[in-house]
Short mmCIF file of C-alpha atoms in Angstrom, two decimals:
data_model
loop_
_atom_site.label_atom_id
_atom_site.label_comp_id
_atom_site.label_asym_id
_atom_site.label_seq_id
_atom_site.Cartn_x
_atom_site.Cartn_y
_atom_site.Cartn_z
CA UNK F 561 -68.24 17.61 58.98
CA UNK F 562 -68.29 16.92 55.19
CA UNK F 563 -70.06 14.16 53.30
CA UNK F 564 -68.20 11.97 50.82
CA UNK F 565 -70.49 11.80 47.77
CA UNK F 566 -70.52 9.41 44.82
CA UNK F 567 -69.66 11.47 41.70
CA UNK F 568 -71.45 11.31 38.34
CA UNK F 569 -70.43 8.01 36.79
CA UNK F 570 -70.78 8.94 33.15
CA UNK F 571 -73.41 8.72 30.46
CA UNK F 572 -75.69 5.65 30.76
CA UNK F 573 -73.82 4.42 33.86
CA UNK F 574 -76.29 4.06 36.73
CA UNK F 575 -74.32 2.21 39.39
CA UNK F 576 -70.84 1.33 40.59
CA UNK F 577 -69.17 -1.06 42.99
CA UNK F 578 -66.94 -0.10 45.91
CA UNK F 579 -63.55 -1.54 44.92
CA UNK F 580 -61.57 -0.52 48.00
CA UNK F 581 -61.16 2.13 50.68
CA UNK F 582 -57.66 3.52 51.03
CA UNK F 583 -58.32 4.64 54.64
CA UNK F 584 -59.99 3.20 57.71
CA UNK F 585 -62.39 4.94 60.08
CA UNK F 586 -60.36 7.14 62.41
CA UNK F 587 -57.46 7.68 59.97
CA UNK F 588 -56.42 11.30 59.28
CA UNK F 589 -57.09 12.47 55.71
CA UNK F 590 -56.08 15.44 53.56
CA UNK F 591 -58.29 17.36 51.17
CA UNK F 592 -58.21 15.85 47.63
CA UNK F 593 -56.58 12.68 48.94
CA UNK F 594 -58.00 9.55 47.30
CA UNK F 595 -60.27 7.77 49.78
CA UNK F 596 -62.15 5.19 47.75
CA UNK F 597 -61.98 3.54 44.33
CA UNK F 598 -65.16 2.72 42.38
CA UNK F 599 -65.56 0.24 39.51
CA UNK F 600 -68.25 0.58 36.85
CA UNK F 601 -68.87 -1.59 33.80
CA UNK F 602 -66.83 0.90 31.76
CA UNK F 603 -64.24 2.72 33.88
CA UNK F 604 -62.72 2.96 37.35
CA UNK F 605 -63.17 6.19 39.35
CA UNK F 606 -61.41 7.69 42.35
CA UNK F 607 -63.30 9.62 45.04
CA UNK F 608 -61.24 12.18 46.97
CA UNK F 609 -61.63 13.69 50.41
CA UNK F 610 -63.75 16.89 50.43
CA UNK F 611 -61.76 18.38 53.33
CA UNK F 612 -58.92 17.92 55.82
CA UNK F 613 -59.87 15.97 58.92
CA UNK F 614 -60.51 12.45 60.13
CA UNK F 615 -62.41 9.74 58.27
CA UNK F 616 -65.44 9.22 60.46
CA UNK F 617 -68.27 7.04 59.22
CA UNK F 618 -67.96 4.59 56.28
CA UNK F 619 -71.48 4.01 54.95
CA UNK F 620 -70.68 1.40 52.28
CA UNK F 621 -68.19 -1.45 52.45
CA UNK F 622 -66.00 -2.91 49.72
CA UNK F 623 -68.11 -4.86 47.23
CA UNK F 624 -71.31 -2.85 47.86
CA UNK F 625 -73.21 -1.39 44.90
CA UNK F 626 -73.92 2.36 44.98
CA UNK F 627 -75.60 4.98 42.74
CA UNK F 628 -74.55 8.53 41.77
CA UNK F 629 -75.02 11.01 44.63
CA UNK F 630 -74.99 8.36 47.37
CA UNK F 631 -73.22 9.38 50.59
CA UNK F 632 -70.26 7.01 50.90
CA UNK F 633 -69.06 8.29 54.26
CA UNK F 634 -68.14 11.34 56.32
CA UNK F 635 -65.01 13.37 57.04
CA UNK F 636 -65.04 14.88 60.56
CA UNK F 637 -63.06 17.87 61.78
CA UNK F 638 -59.49 17.13 62.80
CA UNK F 639 -60.27 17.81 66.46
CA UNK F 640 -63.11 15.30 66.59
CA UNK F 641 -62.57 12.16 68.57
CA UNK F 642 -63.77 9.22 66.50
CA UNK F 643 -64.59 5.99 68.17
CA UNK F 644 -61.41 4.04 68.62
CA UNK F 645 -61.01 1.25 66.06
CA UNK F 646 -60.10 -2.07 67.59
CA UNK F 647 -58.21 -4.28 65.15
CA UNK F 648 -58.13 -7.36 67.37
CA UNK F 649 -60.62 -7.77 70.24
CA UNK F 650 -58.08 -9.12 72.65
CA UNK F 651 -58.49 -6.79 75.69
CA UNK F 652 -62.21 -6.87 76.43
CA UNK F 653 -64.01 -7.60 79.63
CA UNK F 654 -62.22 -8.16 82.93
CA UNK F 655 -60.79 -11.63 83.01
CA UNK F 656 -58.68 -13.69 85.27
CA UNK F 657 -55.14 -12.44 84.91
CA UNK F 658 -53.10 -14.94 82.89
CA UNK F 659 -49.65 -16.02 83.85
CA UNK F 660 -46.90 -13.67 82.52
CA UNK F 661 -45.62 -16.22 79.99
CA UNK F 662 -49.10 -16.96 78.68
CA UNK F 663 -49.93 -13.24 78.44
CA UNK F 664 -46.78 -12.59 76.41
CA UNK F 665 -47.58 -15.45 74.04
CA UNK F 666 -51.16 -14.22 73.58
CA UNK F 667 -50.02 -10.67 72.82
CA UNK F 668 -47.31 -11.67 70.32
CA UNK F 669 -49.45 -11.92 67.17
CA UNK F 670 -51.25 -8.66 67.81
CA UNK F 671 -47.99 -6.84 68.29
CA UNK F 672 -46.55 -8.23 65.09
CA UNK F 673 -48.33 -5.84 62.72
CA UNK F 674 -51.51 -5.01 60.84
CA UNK F 675 -53.53 -7.53 58.88
CA UNK F 676 -53.18 -7.14 55.09
CA UNK F 677 -55.75 -8.69 52.79
CA UNK F 678 -54.79 -10.92 49.86
CA UNK F 679 -57.22 -10.18 47.03
CA UNK F 680 -58.02 -11.73 43.69
CA UNK F 681 -56.55 -9.48 40.99
CA UNK F 682 -58.39 -8.22 37.93
CA UNK F 683 -58.20 -11.20 35.60
CA UNK F 684 -58.86 -9.41 32.32
CA UNK F 685 -61.70 -8.20 30.16
CA UNK F 686 -64.80 -10.45 30.20
CA UNK F 687 -63.30 -12.75 32.85
CA UNK F 688 -65.73 -12.76 35.76
CA UNK F 689 -64.43 -15.63 37.88
CA UNK F 690 -61.65 -18.14 38.39
CA UNK F 691 -60.79 -21.22 40.41
CA UNK F 692 -58.26 -21.32 43.24
CA UNK F 693 -55.40 -23.71 42.60
CA UNK F 694 -53.13 -25.05 45.33
CA UNK F 695 -51.88 -22.65 47.99
CA UNK F 696 -48.09 -22.73 48.24
CA UNK F 697 -48.24 -21.73 51.93
CA UNK F 698 -50.09 -22.97 54.96
CA UNK F 699 -51.59 -20.90 57.75
CA UNK F 700 -48.81 -19.83 60.11
CA UNK F 701 -46.01 -19.91 57.52
CA UNK F 702 -43.85 -16.88 56.81
CA UNK F 703 -44.20 -15.17 53.42
CA UNK F 704 -42.17 -12.59 51.54
CA UNK F 705 -43.56 -9.65 49.58
CA UNK F 706 -44.18 -10.59 45.90
CA UNK F 707 -43.82 -14.31 46.71
CA UNK F 708 -46.40 -16.37 44.80
CA UNK F 709 -49.07 -17.64 47.20
CA UNK F 710 -51.59 -19.24 44.87
CA UNK F 711 -52.46 -19.61 41.20
CA UNK F 712 -55.97 -18.78 39.98
CA UNK F 713 -57.08 -20.56 36.84
CA UNK F 714 -59.57 -18.82 34.55
CA UNK F 715 -61.07 -20.05 31.30
CA UNK F 716 -58.32 -18.25 29.39
CA UNK F 717 -55.15 -17.83 31.44
CA UNK F 718 -53.66 -18.69 34.82
CA UNK F 719 -53.06 -15.71 37.13
CA UNK F 720 -50.55 -15.80 39.98
CA UNK F 721 -51.42 -14.02 43.24
CA UNK F 722 -48.42 -12.71 45.18
CA UNK F 723 -48.06 -11.68 48.80
CA UNK F 724 -48.70 -7.91 49.22
CA UNK F 725 -46.28 -7.67 52.18
CA UNK F 726 -43.77 -9.55 54.32
CA UNK F 727 -45.34 -11.36 57.24
CA UNK F 728 -47.23 -14.52 58.16
CA UNK F 729 -50.21 -16.08 56.41
CA UNK F 730 -52.86 -16.02 59.14
CA UNK F 731 -56.02 -16.95 57.23
CA UNK F 732 -57.02 -18.71 54.00
CA UNK F 733 -60.56 -17.65 53.12
CA UNK F 734 -60.87 -19.31 49.70
CA UNK F 735 -59.46 -22.82 49.76
CA UNK F 736 -58.19 -25.02 46.92
CA UNK F 737 -60.78 -25.35 44.15
CA UNK F 738 -62.96 -22.45 45.35
CA UNK F 739 -64.54 -20.13 42.77
CA UNK F 740 -63.52 -16.48 43.22
CA UNK F 741 -64.22 -13.14 41.55
CA UNK F 742 -61.95 -10.11 40.92
CA UNK F 743 -61.34 -8.09 44.07
CA UNK F 744 -62.47 -10.86 46.43
CA UNK F 745 -60.47 -11.33 49.64
CA UNK F 746 -59.00 -14.84 49.53
CA UNK F 747 -56.58 -14.67 52.47
CA UNK F 748 -54.97 -12.49 55.10
CA UNK F 749 -51.37 -11.76 56.11
CA UNK F 750 -50.13 -10.38 59.40
CA UNK F 751 -47.67 -7.83 58.04
CA UNK F 752 -44.32 -7.76 59.77
CA UNK F 753 -45.06 -10.85 61.84
CA UNK F 754 -42.76 -13.82 62.08
CA UNK F 755 -43.64 -17.49 61.83
CA UNK F 756 -43.06 -17.86 65.56
CA UNK F 757 -45.72 -15.21 66.28
CA UNK F 758 -48.44 -17.14 64.47
CA UNK F 759 -47.52 -20.80 64.54
CA UNK F 760 -49.38 -23.28 62.39
CA UNK F 761 -51.01 -26.25 64.07
CA UNK F 762 -48.38 -28.82 64.87
CA UNK F 763 -48.41 -31.88 62.64
CA UNK F 764 -47.55 -35.35 63.90
CA UNK F 765 -43.82 -35.90 63.87
CA UNK F 766 -42.80 -38.01 60.83
CA UNK F 767 -40.39 -40.89 61.03
CA UNK F 768 -36.85 -39.79 61.72
CA UNK F 769 -35.55 -41.06 58.39
CA UNK F 770 -38.14 -39.03 56.44
CA UNK F 771 -37.51 -35.72 58.25
CA UNK F 772 -34.77 -34.33 55.95
CA UNK F 773 -36.80 -35.09 52.83
CA UNK F 774 -39.92 -33.48 54.28
CA UNK F 775 -37.97 -30.40 55.28
CA UNK F 776 -36.51 -30.09 51.80
CA UNK F 777 -39.96 -30.41 50.24
CA UNK F 778 -41.37 -27.70 52.52
CA UNK F 779 -38.50 -25.38 51.61
CA UNK F 780 -39.05 -25.94 47.91
CA UNK F 781 -42.81 -25.35 48.23
CA UNK F 782 -42.21 -21.91 49.73
CA UNK F 783 -40.56 -20.62 46.57
CA UNK F 784 -42.21 -22.44 43.68
CA UNK F 785 -45.30 -21.35 41.75
CA UNK F 786 -47.99 -23.97 41.10
CA UNK F 787 -46.94 -24.26 37.44
CA UNK F 788 -43.34 -24.94 38.48
CA UNK F 789 -44.48 -27.40 41.15
CA UNK F 790 -46.37 -29.40 38.54
CA UNK F 791 -43.31 -29.45 36.28
CA UNK F 792 -41.15 -30.62 39.20
CA UNK F 793 -43.65 -33.34 40.06
CA UNK F 794 -43.88 -34.61 36.49
CA UNK F 795 -40.13 -34.57 35.76
CA UNK F 796 -38.69 -35.50 39.15
CA UNK F 797 -36.09 -32.71 38.89
CA UNK F 798 -34.70 -31.34 42.16
CA UNK F 799 -35.58 -27.61 42.04
CA UNK F 800 -32.61 -26.79 44.25
CA UNK F 801 -30.27 -27.96 41.47
CA UNK F 802 -31.86 -25.80 38.74
CA UNK F 803 -30.60 -22.31 37.86
CA UNK F 804 -33.47 -19.79 38.05
CA UNK F 805 -33.88 -17.31 35.17
CA UNK F 806 -37.09 -15.52 36.26
CA UNK F 807 -37.26 -11.71 36.34
CA UNK F 808 -37.18 -11.69 40.16
CA UNK F 809 -34.73 -14.56 40.49
CA UNK F 810 -37.64 -17.00 40.65
CA UNK F 811 -37.68 -20.45 39.09
CA UNK F 812 -39.68 -20.76 35.87
CA UNK F 813 -41.41 -23.79 34.44
CA UNK F 814 -39.11 -23.58 31.42
CA UNK F 815 -36.05 -23.84 33.71
CA UNK F 816 -37.33 -27.14 35.12
CA UNK F 817 -38.21 -28.57 31.70
CA UNK F 818 -34.79 -27.59 30.30
CA UNK F 819 -33.05 -29.23 33.26
CA UNK F 820 -35.13 -32.38 32.79
CA UNK F 821 -34.19 -32.54 29.11
CA UNK F 822 -30.49 -32.18 29.98
CA UNK F 823 -30.69 -34.97 32.54
CA UNK F 824 -32.45 -37.27 30.09
CA UNK F 825 -29.82 -36.68 27.43
CA UNK F 826 -26.98 -37.28 29.89
CA UNK F 827 -28.30 -40.57 31.19
CA UNK F 828 -27.31 -43.74 29.39
CA UNK F 829 -30.21 -45.95 28.32
CA UNK F 830 -31.06 -48.48 30.98
CA UNK F 831 -31.03 -52.21 30.09
CA UNK F 832 -34.37 -53.62 29.09
CA UNK F 833 -36.33 -55.04 31.96
CA UNK F 834 -39.20 -57.46 32.12
CA UNK F 835 -42.63 -55.80 31.98
CA UNK F 836 -43.80 -54.86 35.43
CA UNK F 837 -46.92 -56.49 36.73
CA UNK F 838 -49.86 -54.14 37.37
CA UNK F 839 -49.82 -52.66 40.82
CA UNK F 840 -52.51 -54.18 42.98
CA UNK F 841 -53.36 -50.76 44.42
CA UNK F 842 -53.72 -49.06 41.03
CA UNK F 843 -57.36 -48.02 40.40
CA UNK F 844 -59.08 -49.20 37.23
CA UNK F 845 -60.66 -45.78 36.78
CA UNK F 846 -59.94 -42.28 37.97
CA UNK F 847 -62.29 -39.31 37.96
CA UNK F 848 -60.62 -35.89 37.59
CA UNK F 849 -62.44 -32.57 37.40
CA UNK F 850 -61.86 -30.74 34.13
CA UNK F 851 -59.84 -27.54 34.42
CA UNK F 852 -61.55 -24.30 33.51
CA UNK F 853 -59.37 -24.02 30.42
CA UNK F 854 -60.35 -27.53 29.27
CA UNK F 855 -64.03 -26.78 29.95
CA UNK F 856 -63.77 -23.61 27.87
CA UNK F 857 -62.01 -25.40 25.02
CA UNK F 858 -64.73 -28.05 24.98
CA UNK F 859 -67.53 -25.49 25.10
CA UNK F 860 -66.07 -23.23 22.40
CA UNK F 861 -65.33 -26.09 20.00
CA UNK F 862 -68.87 -27.44 20.35
CA UNK F 863 -70.31 -23.95 19.90
CA UNK F 864 -68.18 -23.62 16.76
CA UNK F 865 -69.60 -26.85 15.34
CA UNK F 866 -73.17 -25.88 16.23
CA UNK F 867 -72.93 -22.32 14.86
CA UNK F 868 -70.88 -22.31 11.66
CA UNK F 869 -71.55 -24.21 8.45
CA UNK F 870 -68.09 -25.78 8.49
CA UNK F 871 -66.50 -27.35 5.47
CA UNK F 872 -62.89 -28.35 4.74
CA UNK F 873 -61.04 -28.25 1.44
CA UNK F 874 -57.64 -29.86 0.88
CA UNK F 875 -54.59 -29.36 -1.29
CA UNK F 876 -50.92 -30.24 -1.14
CA UNK F 877 -47.78 -28.15 -1.47
CA UNK F 878 -44.33 -29.07 -2.66
CA UNK F 879 -42.05 -27.71 0.08
CA UNK F 880 -38.82 -28.06 -1.97
CA UNK F 881 -38.38 -24.33 -2.63
CA UNK F 882 -38.97 -23.29 0.99
CA UNK F 883 -36.66 -26.01 2.31
CA UNK F 884 -33.92 -25.07 -0.18
CA UNK F 885 -34.23 -21.39 0.79
CA UNK F 886 -34.01 -22.26 4.50
CA UNK F 887 -31.03 -24.52 3.94
CA UNK F 888 -29.18 -21.86 1.98
CA UNK F 889 -29.75 -18.92 4.31
CA UNK F 890 -30.53 -20.38 7.76
CA UNK F 891 -27.06 -19.71 9.23
CA UNK F 892 -26.82 -16.15 7.87
CA UNK F 893 -30.43 -15.48 8.92
CA UNK F 894 -29.84 -16.60 12.50
CA UNK F 895 -26.57 -14.68 12.73
CA UNK F 896 -28.21 -11.51 11.42
CA UNK F 897 -31.52 -11.64 13.32
CA UNK F 898 -30.77 -13.82 16.35
CA UNK F 899 -33.63 -16.22 15.57
CA UNK F 900 -33.89 -19.42 13.55
CA UNK F 901 -35.64 -19.41 10.18
CA UNK F 902 -38.58 -21.82 10.45
CA UNK F 903 -41.54 -22.76 8.29
CA UNK F 904 -44.15 -20.69 10.14
CA UNK F 905 -42.93 -17.34 8.81
CA UNK F 906 -43.39 -18.56 5.22
CA UNK F 907 -46.90 -19.80 6.01
CA UNK F 908 -47.87 -16.56 7.76
CA UNK F 909 -46.63 -14.53 4.80
CA UNK F 910 -48.48 -16.78 2.35
CA UNK F 911 -51.69 -16.59 4.43
CA UNK F 912 -51.58 -12.78 4.64
CA UNK F 913 -51.18 -12.47 0.86
CA UNK F 914 -54.06 -14.91 0.29
CA UNK F 915 -56.28 -13.06 2.80
CA UNK F 916 -55.69 -9.79 0.95
CA UNK F 917 -56.93 -11.44 -2.26
CA UNK F 918 -59.87 -13.30 -0.66
CA UNK F 919 -61.15 -10.91 2.09
CA UNK F 920 -64.14 -13.10 3.00
CA UNK F 921 -61.78 -15.55 4.72
CA UNK F 922 -60.60 -12.67 6.92
CA UNK F 923 -64.14 -11.60 7.84
CA UNK F 924 -66.71 -12.60 10.45
CA UNK F 925 -70.48 -12.65 10.80
CA UNK F 926 -72.18 -10.42 13.34
CA UNK F 927 -75.93 -11.02 13.31
CA UNK F 928 -77.05 -10.17 9.78
CA UNK F 929 -73.86 -8.18 9.01
CA UNK F 930 -70.48 -9.23 7.65
CA UNK F 931 -67.47 -7.48 9.18
CA UNK F 932 -64.53 -7.34 6.78
CA UNK F 933 -61.20 -6.93 8.55
CA UNK F 934 -58.53 -4.71 7.00
CA UNK F 935 -55.95 -5.84 9.52
CA UNK F 936 -54.22 -9.20 9.70
CA UNK F 937 -53.84 -10.56 13.23
CA UNK F 938 -52.92 -14.21 12.87
CA UNK F 939 -53.63 -16.69 15.66
CA UNK F 940 -51.04 -19.45 16.03
CA UNK F 941 -52.27 -22.55 17.89
CA UNK F 942 -49.88 -23.74 20.63
CA UNK F 943 -50.22 -26.98 22.56
CA UNK F 944 -49.42 -26.72 26.28
CA UNK F 945 -49.64 -29.12 29.22
CA UNK F 946 -52.93 -27.41 30.16
CA UNK F 947 -54.51 -27.52 26.72
CA UNK F 948 -54.57 -25.74 23.38
CA UNK F 949 -54.22 -21.94 23.36
CA UNK F 950 -54.15 -19.57 20.38
CA UNK F 951 -52.03 -16.44 20.99
CA UNK F 952 -52.32 -13.74 18.34
CA UNK F 953 -49.50 -12.30 16.21
CA UNK F 954 -50.55 -8.68 15.67
CA UNK F 955 -50.22 -6.83 12.34
CA UNK F 956 -48.55 -9.75 10.60
CA UNK F 957 -48.73 -7.90 7.27
CA UNK F 958 -46.22 -5.34 8.57
CA UNK F 959 -43.70 -7.89 9.85
CA UNK F 960 -40.65 -9.28 8.08
CA UNK F 961 -39.81 -13.00 8.15
CA UNK F 962 -37.53 -12.31 11.11
CA UNK F 963 -40.21 -10.30 12.89
CA UNK F 964 -42.71 -13.12 12.43
CA UNK F 965 -40.27 -15.74 13.73
CA UNK F 966 -39.44 -13.62 16.79
CA UNK F 967 -43.10 -12.89 17.49
CA UNK F 968 -44.16 -16.53 17.23
CA UNK F 969 -41.19 -17.63 19.34
CA UNK F 970 -42.08 -15.19 22.12
CA UNK F 971 -45.75 -16.16 22.07
CA UNK F 972 -44.93 -19.88 22.13
CA UNK F 973 -42.58 -19.50 25.10
CA UNK F 974 -45.14 -17.42 27.02
CA UNK F 975 -47.81 -20.04 26.31
CA UNK F 976 -45.69 -22.94 27.55
CA UNK F 977 -44.60 -21.01 30.64
CA UNK F 978 -48.18 -19.98 31.43
CA UNK F 979 -47.37 -16.28 31.06
CA UNK F 980 -49.76 -15.24 28.27
CA UNK F 981 -51.92 -12.19 28.90
CA UNK F 982 -55.55 -11.92 27.84
CA UNK F 983 -54.66 -9.29 25.27
CA UNK F 984 -52.39 -11.83 23.56
CA UNK F 985 -55.30 -14.30 23.25
CA UNK F 986 -57.98 -12.02 21.81
CA UNK F 987 -58.79 -10.36 18.51
CA UNK F 988 -57.35 -12.77 15.92
CA UNK F 989 -58.76 -12.63 12.38
CA UNK F 990 -57.46 -16.00 11.08
CA UNK F 991 -55.79 -19.02 12.69
CA UNK F 992 -52.98 -21.41 11.69
CA UNK F 993 -52.57 -24.76 13.43
CA UNK F 994 -49.63 -27.08 12.83
CA UNK F 995 -50.45 -30.72 13.54
CA UNK F 996 -47.33 -31.69 11.64
CA UNK F 997 -45.15 -31.11 14.69
CA UNK F 998 -46.89 -34.13 16.23
CA UNK F 999 -46.67 -36.23 13.06
CA UNK F 1000 -50.20 -35.61 11.72
CA UNK F 1001 -50.55 -36.44 8.01
CA UNK F 1002 -54.01 -34.91 7.52
CA UNK F 1003 -56.78 -33.41 9.66
CA UNK F 1004 -59.88 -31.20 9.49
CA UNK F 1005 -59.31 -28.30 11.93
CA UNK F 1006 -62.30 -26.71 13.72
CA UNK F 1007 -62.95 -22.99 13.32
CA UNK F 1008 -61.82 -20.62 16.06
CA UNK F 1009 -65.07 -18.64 16.25
CA UNK F 1010 -65.99 -15.98 15.24
CA UNK F 1011 -63.26 -16.34 12.58
CA UNK F 1012 -64.34 -17.75 9.21
CA UNK F 1013 -61.17 -19.67 8.34
CA UNK F 1014 -58.41 -21.84 9.82
CA UNK F 1015 -55.44 -23.39 8.02
CA UNK F 1016 -54.13 -26.80 9.05
CA UNK F 1017 -50.46 -27.58 8.38
CA UNK F 1018 -49.28 -31.19 8.45
CA UNK F 1019 -46.23 -33.40 8.39
CA UNK F 1020 -43.77 -33.04 5.49
CA UNK F 1021 -43.43 -36.46 3.85
CA UNK F 1022 -41.18 -37.59 0.99
CA UNK F 1023 -43.61 -38.82 -1.69
CA UNK F 1024 -43.38 -39.68 -5.38
CA UNK F 1025 -45.02 -36.98 -7.52
CA UNK F 1026 -45.21 -36.30 -11.25
CA UNK F 1027 -42.99 -33.35 -12.29
CA UNK F 1028 -42.92 -32.44 -15.99
CA UNK F 1029 -43.89 -35.96 -16.93
CA UNK F 1030 -41.30 -37.55 -14.65
CA UNK F 1031 -41.76 -39.25 -11.27
CA UNK F 1032 -39.70 -37.53 -8.60
CA UNK F 1033 -39.46 -37.80 -4.81
CA UNK F 1034 -40.47 -34.46 -3.30
CA UNK F 1035 -41.12 -33.19 0.27
CA UNK F 1036 -44.90 -32.79 0.23
CA UNK F 1037 -47.32 -31.36 2.80
CA UNK F 1038 -51.09 -31.70 2.86
CA UNK F 1039 -52.89 -28.40 3.54
CA UNK F 1040 -56.41 -28.19 4.97
CA UNK F 1041 -58.60 -25.09 5.04
CA UNK F 1042 -61.72 -25.28 7.20
CA UNK F 1043 -64.07 -22.40 6.50
CA UNK F 1044 -67.52 -21.07 7.36
CA UNK F 1045 -69.68 -21.77 4.30
CA UNK F 1046 -72.18 -19.12 5.45
CA UNK F 1047 -69.73 -16.41 4.41
CA UNK F 1048 -67.06 -18.13 2.29
CA UNK F 1049 -68.09 -19.80 -0.98
CA UNK F 1050 -66.40 -22.93 -2.25
CA UNK F 1051 -64.74 -21.05 -5.10
CA UNK F 1052 -63.22 -18.55 -2.66
CA UNK F 1053 -62.02 -21.28 -0.31
CA UNK F 1054 -60.36 -23.30 -3.08
CA UNK F 1055 -58.78 -20.15 -4.57
CA UNK F 1056 -57.48 -19.13 -1.14
CA UNK F 1057 -55.79 -22.50 -0.60
CA UNK F 1058 -54.35 -22.52 -4.14
CA UNK F 1059 -52.81 -19.08 -3.50
CA UNK F 1060 -51.12 -20.40 -0.36
CA UNK F 1061 -49.82 -23.39 -2.35
CA UNK F 1062 -48.48 -21.04 -5.08
CA UNK F 1063 -46.66 -18.82 -2.57
CA UNK F 1064 -45.09 -21.79 -0.78
CA UNK F 1065 -43.93 -23.46 -3.96
CA UNK F 1066 -42.46 -20.16 -5.18
CA UNK F 1067 -41.72 -17.97 -2.11
CA UNK F 1068 -40.16 -15.35 -4.36
CA UNK F 1069 -43.73 -14.24 -5.08
CA UNK F 1070 -44.37 -12.65 -1.69
CA UNK F 1071 -40.74 -11.67 -1.20
CA UNK F 1072 -41.00 -9.63 -4.42
CA UNK F 1073 -44.68 -8.73 -3.82
CA UNK F 1074 -45.87 -10.21 -7.11
#
């Protein structure tokens, strides 16, 4: 017999949590085979078997907290006879013998396979909990390995949970809207079972005319993620008619939105109709719980207002030079680099050059210290159907115009499809937000804490301006810089915005590095 001991967890680490056991009591084990995984607040550790034999006693279960040196369990000699483990307590005390047909039906689920747990995945650094969305399957329905079962919404991203094996969903532990933590068991699957082995409770038979539609809806629900289901519900597109482009042949939200746009363009405008009278069953008010992302946005924006001494300075830029450059080279640029030449790459380049000259705008306050950043990771605000997110374009100072356009395009697509990772949302040093895409003429953006500056772009409008003593019509854009007055002085903020204006009105400056 050999004890399974908790190893030293590292300097200053005094406890760990049992993440999972790879074996069950009674399973044969080999020396140095991984038996249990431990999670600490810094690293994850693996504990191996001290000898060949059979896993006997398990002293701590998954989720328990343990300390260094604690005995986690015991490995018995291979010849030992551990107590038999009963997976399903079906054959217990003597009972009246059931009829053969009933006995076969009762034994079917147990013979189908082992029960596999569906667990909440690790949702990223500093994310301690999430909320269960809508399950795509019901108890008793068949599932395929890697098929999306449910979407968990955190305060930063949405995480999809897939089936760990083929089988039948036999239990939902955490229902819609429940709060869950990483590693928590939220459901169970009978691996290898079929839907007939674990039937769901029968629902009342619908009207005959509605049966085909209901069947089609059930079929669609088995293959669509929650994000795609919402897109289907909002657009009315039949998912069966949309070509899937996902990495596993799955339908993406972007596929549905693209199909909806194509259908809208193909349809002729309908003749004007008289305004419809309000529906008598339409409620005057509706109460909807805020999503975690919306709650986080609200909390962070209010914290930003309460913490920083925010001030906004304005200027305007003549976009003639940038627009002329785009018009002249846009076709050759797209042919060469495979991406369109937009305005954002010029703004990112101008911002980086201005940040190099005015480093306080690229800094942050930490207690009584100022941290000056010598790297330029630019956050680009993206509006999605779930709310505003700010993915980060890393090392923007090392990217060409084409590299910036590709990077922003990839981040924008991931944001709209709900596929951003936590790493793509953290660590920005400065943020750019473009209200102009929605027609905004002027705004005062709120700081993305702990950053000390955010640039607001706006709509380009043809306006009369004085040029060399003459009135000319030029494409003008208002620029707004909100900054933290605790660290950035007014002179620095105004100079920063003037430098951006200079670079935009003469883009040759940053292209030639002058």
